[in-house]
Tab-separated table of C-alpha atoms in Angstrom:
chain	number	residue	atom	x	y	z
A	1	UNK	CA	115.427	104.595	56.914
A	2	UNK	CA	114.213	101.685	59.060
A	3	UNK	CA	110.673	100.300	58.750
A	4	UNK	CA	109.879	101.815	62.164
A	5	UNK	CA	111.092	105.267	61.115
A	6	UNK	CA	109.177	105.013	57.829
A	7	UNK	CA	105.948	104.181	59.648
A	8	UNK	CA	106.386	107.005	62.170
A	9	UNK	CA	107.267	109.443	59.398
A	10	UNK	CA	104.099	108.462	57.510
A	11	UNK	CA	102.004	109.016	60.626
A	12	UNK	CA	103.532	112.461	61.194
A	13	UNK	CA	102.969	113.544	57.577
A	14	UNK	CA	99.344	112.382	57.547
A	15	UNK	CA	98.327	113.573	61.001
A	16	UNK	CA	95.305	115.882	60.784
A	17	UNK	CA	96.088	119.459	61.843
A	18	UNK	CA	94.900	120.715	65.207
A	19	UNK	CA	95.197	119.935	68.886
A	20	UNK	CA	93.770	116.671	70.176
A	21	UNK	CA	94.098	116.641	73.967
A	22	UNK	CA	93.524	113.404	75.842
A	23	UNK	CA	90.122	113.159	77.502
A	24	UNK	CA	89.950	114.107	81.157
A	25	UNK	CA	89.843	111.035	83.393
A	26	UNK	CA	87.008	111.516	85.879
A	27	UNK	CA	87.571	110.948	89.577
A	28	UNK	CA	85.021	108.380	90.692
A	29	UNK	CA	84.100	107.897	94.327
A	30	UNK	CA	86.532	105.292	95.716
A	31	UNK	CA	85.011	101.909	96.495
A	32	UNK	CA	87.277	101.517	99.510
A	33	UNK	CA	87.267	102.798	103.068
A	34	UNK	CA	89.628	105.312	104.632
A	35	UNK	CA	92.209	102.723	105.764
A	36	UNK	CA	93.998	102.371	102.441
A	37	UNK	CA	96.660	100.023	103.828
A	38	UNK	CA	94.073	97.531	105.090
A	39	UNK	CA	92.020	97.804	101.907
A	40	UNK	CA	95.119	97.250	99.764
A	41	UNK	CA	96.127	94.193	101.784
A	42	UNK	CA	92.661	92.652	101.592
A	43	UNK	CA	92.444	93.031	97.833
A	44	UNK	CA	95.985	91.800	97.270
A	45	UNK	CA	95.112	88.702	99.303
A	46	UNK	CA	92.037	88.099	97.119
A	47	UNK	CA	94.335	88.122	94.082
A	48	UNK	CA	96.693	85.529	95.549
A	49	UNK	CA	99.333	87.880	96.954
A	50	UNK	CA	100.127	88.718	100.548
A	51	UNK	CA	101.377	91.549	102.726
A	52	UNK	CA	104.235	90.900	105.159
A	53	UNK	CA	105.131	93.323	107.924
A	54	UNK	CA	108.847	94.129	108.208
A	55	UNK	CA	110.539	92.690	111.307
A	56	UNK	CA	112.038	94.894	114.005
A	57	UNK	CA	115.601	93.642	113.565
A	58	UNK	CA	115.231	92.304	110.038
A	59	UNK	CA	112.965	94.160	107.624
A	60	UNK	CA	112.918	91.050	105.418
A	61	UNK	CA	111.851	88.714	108.225
A	62	UNK	CA	108.511	88.051	106.506
A	63	UNK	CA	110.289	86.652	103.444
A	64	UNK	CA	113.565	85.517	105.033
A	65	UNK	CA	112.819	81.825	104.550
A	66	UNK	CA	112.226	82.363	100.845
A	67	UNK	CA	115.349	84.496	100.457
A	68	UNK	CA	117.527	81.984	102.305
A	69	UNK	CA	116.272	79.111	100.138
A	70	UNK	CA	116.890	80.988	96.880
A	71	UNK	CA	119.947	80.275	94.752
A	72	UNK	CA	119.609	83.444	92.665
A	73	UNK	CA	118.352	86.693	94.202
A	74	UNK	CA	118.114	89.779	91.994
A	75	UNK	CA	117.689	92.934	94.045
A	76	UNK	CA	116.833	96.324	92.578
A	77	UNK	CA	116.672	97.989	96.012
A	78	UNK	CA	119.430	99.337	98.278
A	79	UNK	CA	117.895	97.606	101.312
A	80	UNK	CA	119.041	94.161	100.117
A	81	UNK	CA	122.081	92.928	98.234
A	82	UNK	CA	121.367	90.067	95.861
A	83	UNK	CA	123.774	87.828	93.967
A	84	UNK	CA	122.540	88.809	90.471
A	85	UNK	CA	123.419	92.346	89.402
A	86	UNK	CA	120.494	93.577	87.325
A	87	UNK	CA	122.516	96.531	86.052
A	88	UNK	CA	124.921	94.089	84.425
A	89	UNK	CA	122.191	92.212	82.531
A	90	UNK	CA	122.461	92.626	78.757
A	91	UNK	CA	119.546	90.442	77.582
A	92	UNK	CA	116.217	89.552	79.253
A	93	UNK	CA	117.049	85.846	79.069
A	94	UNK	CA	119.780	86.409	81.659
A	95	UNK	CA	117.149	86.671	84.414
A	96	UNK	CA	115.305	83.450	83.565
A	97	UNK	CA	116.975	81.631	86.479
A	98	UNK	CA	116.112	84.235	89.146
A	99	UNK	CA	114.435	82.626	92.135
A	100	UNK	CA	113.535	85.854	93.969
A	101	UNK	CA	113.452	89.410	92.628
A	102	UNK	CA	113.212	92.280	95.114
A	103	UNK	CA	111.920	95.591	93.747
A	104	UNK	CA	110.244	98.729	95.062
A	105	UNK	CA	106.854	99.786	93.751
A	106	UNK	CA	106.207	103.373	92.738
A	107	UNK	CA	102.792	103.145	94.407
A	108	UNK	CA	99.975	100.762	95.232
A	109	UNK	CA	96.235	100.929	94.480
A	110	UNK	CA	93.931	100.112	97.391
A	111	UNK	CA	90.902	99.321	95.224
A	112	UNK	CA	92.665	96.566	93.255
A	113	UNK	CA	95.658	95.519	95.351
A	114	UNK	CA	97.924	96.460	92.425
A	115	UNK	CA	101.464	97.841	92.469
A	116	UNK	CA	103.097	99.923	89.739
A	117	UNK	CA	106.628	99.475	88.397
A	118	UNK	CA	108.456	101.465	85.747
A	119	UNK	CA	111.731	100.669	84.038
A	120	UNK	CA	113.483	102.556	86.844
A	121	UNK	CA	112.275	100.143	89.521
A	122	UNK	CA	112.670	96.885	87.582
A	123	UNK	CA	115.959	97.830	85.834
A	124	UNK	CA	115.347	94.750	83.642
A	125	UNK	CA	111.638	94.727	82.764
A	126	UNK	CA	111.586	90.957	82.250
A	127	UNK	CA	112.516	90.251	85.876
A	128	UNK	CA	108.934	91.105	86.878
A	129	UNK	CA	107.777	88.063	84.868
A	130	UNK	CA	110.659	85.593	84.763
A	131	UNK	CA	111.495	85.511	88.470
A	132	UNK	CA	109.873	82.687	90.409
A	133	UNK	CA	108.928	84.946	93.333
A	134	UNK	CA	108.528	88.727	93.563
A	135	UNK	CA	109.129	90.649	96.796
A	136	UNK	CA	107.835	94.209	96.532
A	137	UNK	CA	108.722	97.063	98.879
A	138	UNK	CA	105.882	99.564	99.182
A	139	UNK	CA	105.701	102.727	101.238
A	140	UNK	CA	102.246	102.792	102.895
A	141	UNK	CA	102.128	106.532	102.140
A	142	UNK	CA	102.278	105.653	98.420
A	143	UNK	CA	98.939	103.835	98.329
A	144	UNK	CA	96.265	105.652	96.313
A	145	UNK	CA	92.539	104.840	96.600
A	146	UNK	CA	91.662	103.820	93.045
A	147	UNK	CA	92.804	103.454	89.440
A	148	UNK	CA	91.604	106.937	88.453
A	149	UNK	CA	93.829	108.455	91.152
A	150	UNK	CA	96.687	106.264	89.946
A	151	UNK	CA	96.412	107.520	86.363
A	152	UNK	CA	96.794	111.074	87.602
A	153	UNK	CA	100.259	110.238	88.890
A	154	UNK	CA	103.108	111.666	86.744
A	155	UNK	CA	104.909	108.324	86.350
A	156	UNK	CA	102.699	107.339	83.411
A	157	UNK	CA	103.689	110.416	81.424
A	158	UNK	CA	107.398	110.386	82.117
A	159	UNK	CA	108.128	106.661	81.887
A	160	UNK	CA	108.971	104.676	78.777
A	161	UNK	CA	107.588	101.560	80.481
A	162	UNK	CA	104.993	101.246	83.234
A	163	UNK	CA	103.152	98.133	84.377
A	164	UNK	CA	100.612	97.324	87.070
A	165	UNK	CA	100.973	93.946	88.808
A	166	UNK	CA	98.058	92.549	90.776
A	167	UNK	CA	99.186	89.480	92.684
A	168	UNK	CA	101.092	86.555	91.173
A	169	UNK	CA	100.422	85.121	87.746
A	170	UNK	CA	97.190	83.116	87.644
A	171	UNK	CA	94.980	81.207	85.251
A	172	UNK	CA	91.717	79.323	85.648
A	173	UNK	CA	91.527	78.096	82.047
A	174	UNK	CA	92.681	74.563	82.833
A	175	UNK	CA	89.541	72.639	83.838
A	176	UNK	CA	88.333	75.687	85.768
A	177	UNK	CA	91.014	75.236	88.439
A	178	UNK	CA	92.863	78.348	89.636
A	179	UNK	CA	96.604	77.918	89.190
A	180	UNK	CA	99.171	80.495	90.322
A	181	UNK	CA	102.471	80.891	88.537
A	182	UNK	CA	101.318	79.454	85.224
A	183	UNK	CA	102.772	82.238	83.068
A	184	UNK	CA	104.747	84.391	85.467
A	185	UNK	CA	105.773	84.832	89.089
A	186	UNK	CA	104.506	82.127	91.449
A	187	UNK	CA	104.155	84.462	94.415
A	188	UNK	CA	104.023	88.184	95.093
A	189	UNK	CA	104.701	89.442	98.602
A	190	UNK	CA	104.474	93.113	99.535
A	191	UNK	CA	106.578	94.452	102.399
A	192	UNK	CA	105.171	97.706	103.768
A	193	UNK	CA	108.431	99.580	104.138
A	194	UNK	CA	108.624	103.387	104.033
A	195	UNK	CA	111.125	105.036	101.742
A	196	UNK	CA	113.965	106.737	103.555
A	197	UNK	CA	114.110	110.512	103.676
A	198	UNK	CA	116.839	110.745	101.018
A	199	UNK	CA	114.827	108.670	98.546
A	200	UNK	CA	111.692	110.755	99.139
A	201	UNK	CA	113.556	113.981	98.446
């Protein structure tokens, strides 16, 4: 028996009898207006990220310059083909040289400008941290007003891994100066791009 199995077995044997349901998360009044897309964009901007509108002929027009300058592009979305196949990655270290990662968010949160990923969107969880730049596709219909509404979404209960990203990595510890990209992605750009009908179904 592994140490992990021994610990879990000990917890199961010593668990007090009875049902212990999780507390109900209250729904607080949202601190945002009715235009969730605008509110999301404003808060994302405050956190160092940005929203780019898809172009008419090229949905990636808002990030085309960054994509064209990248040597390694890892795409987890069908809308763009990269040159690093995330499904072929065997160890997280294999994505340390990714310049741009393109992923789709499950949803966004207007109140914080955050986006949620699970293991299904990232494919390799580490790519959300090791890539230099993150391009996130987000359906405007998938923006919820606040964190309490987000926690009511089923993704938290059915996912082995779920993470909220709010803008690029940032720190202000060094002489009180705000620095982006100190411990993670240097930029986070959200493209407001609806899911296609097949993906929604």
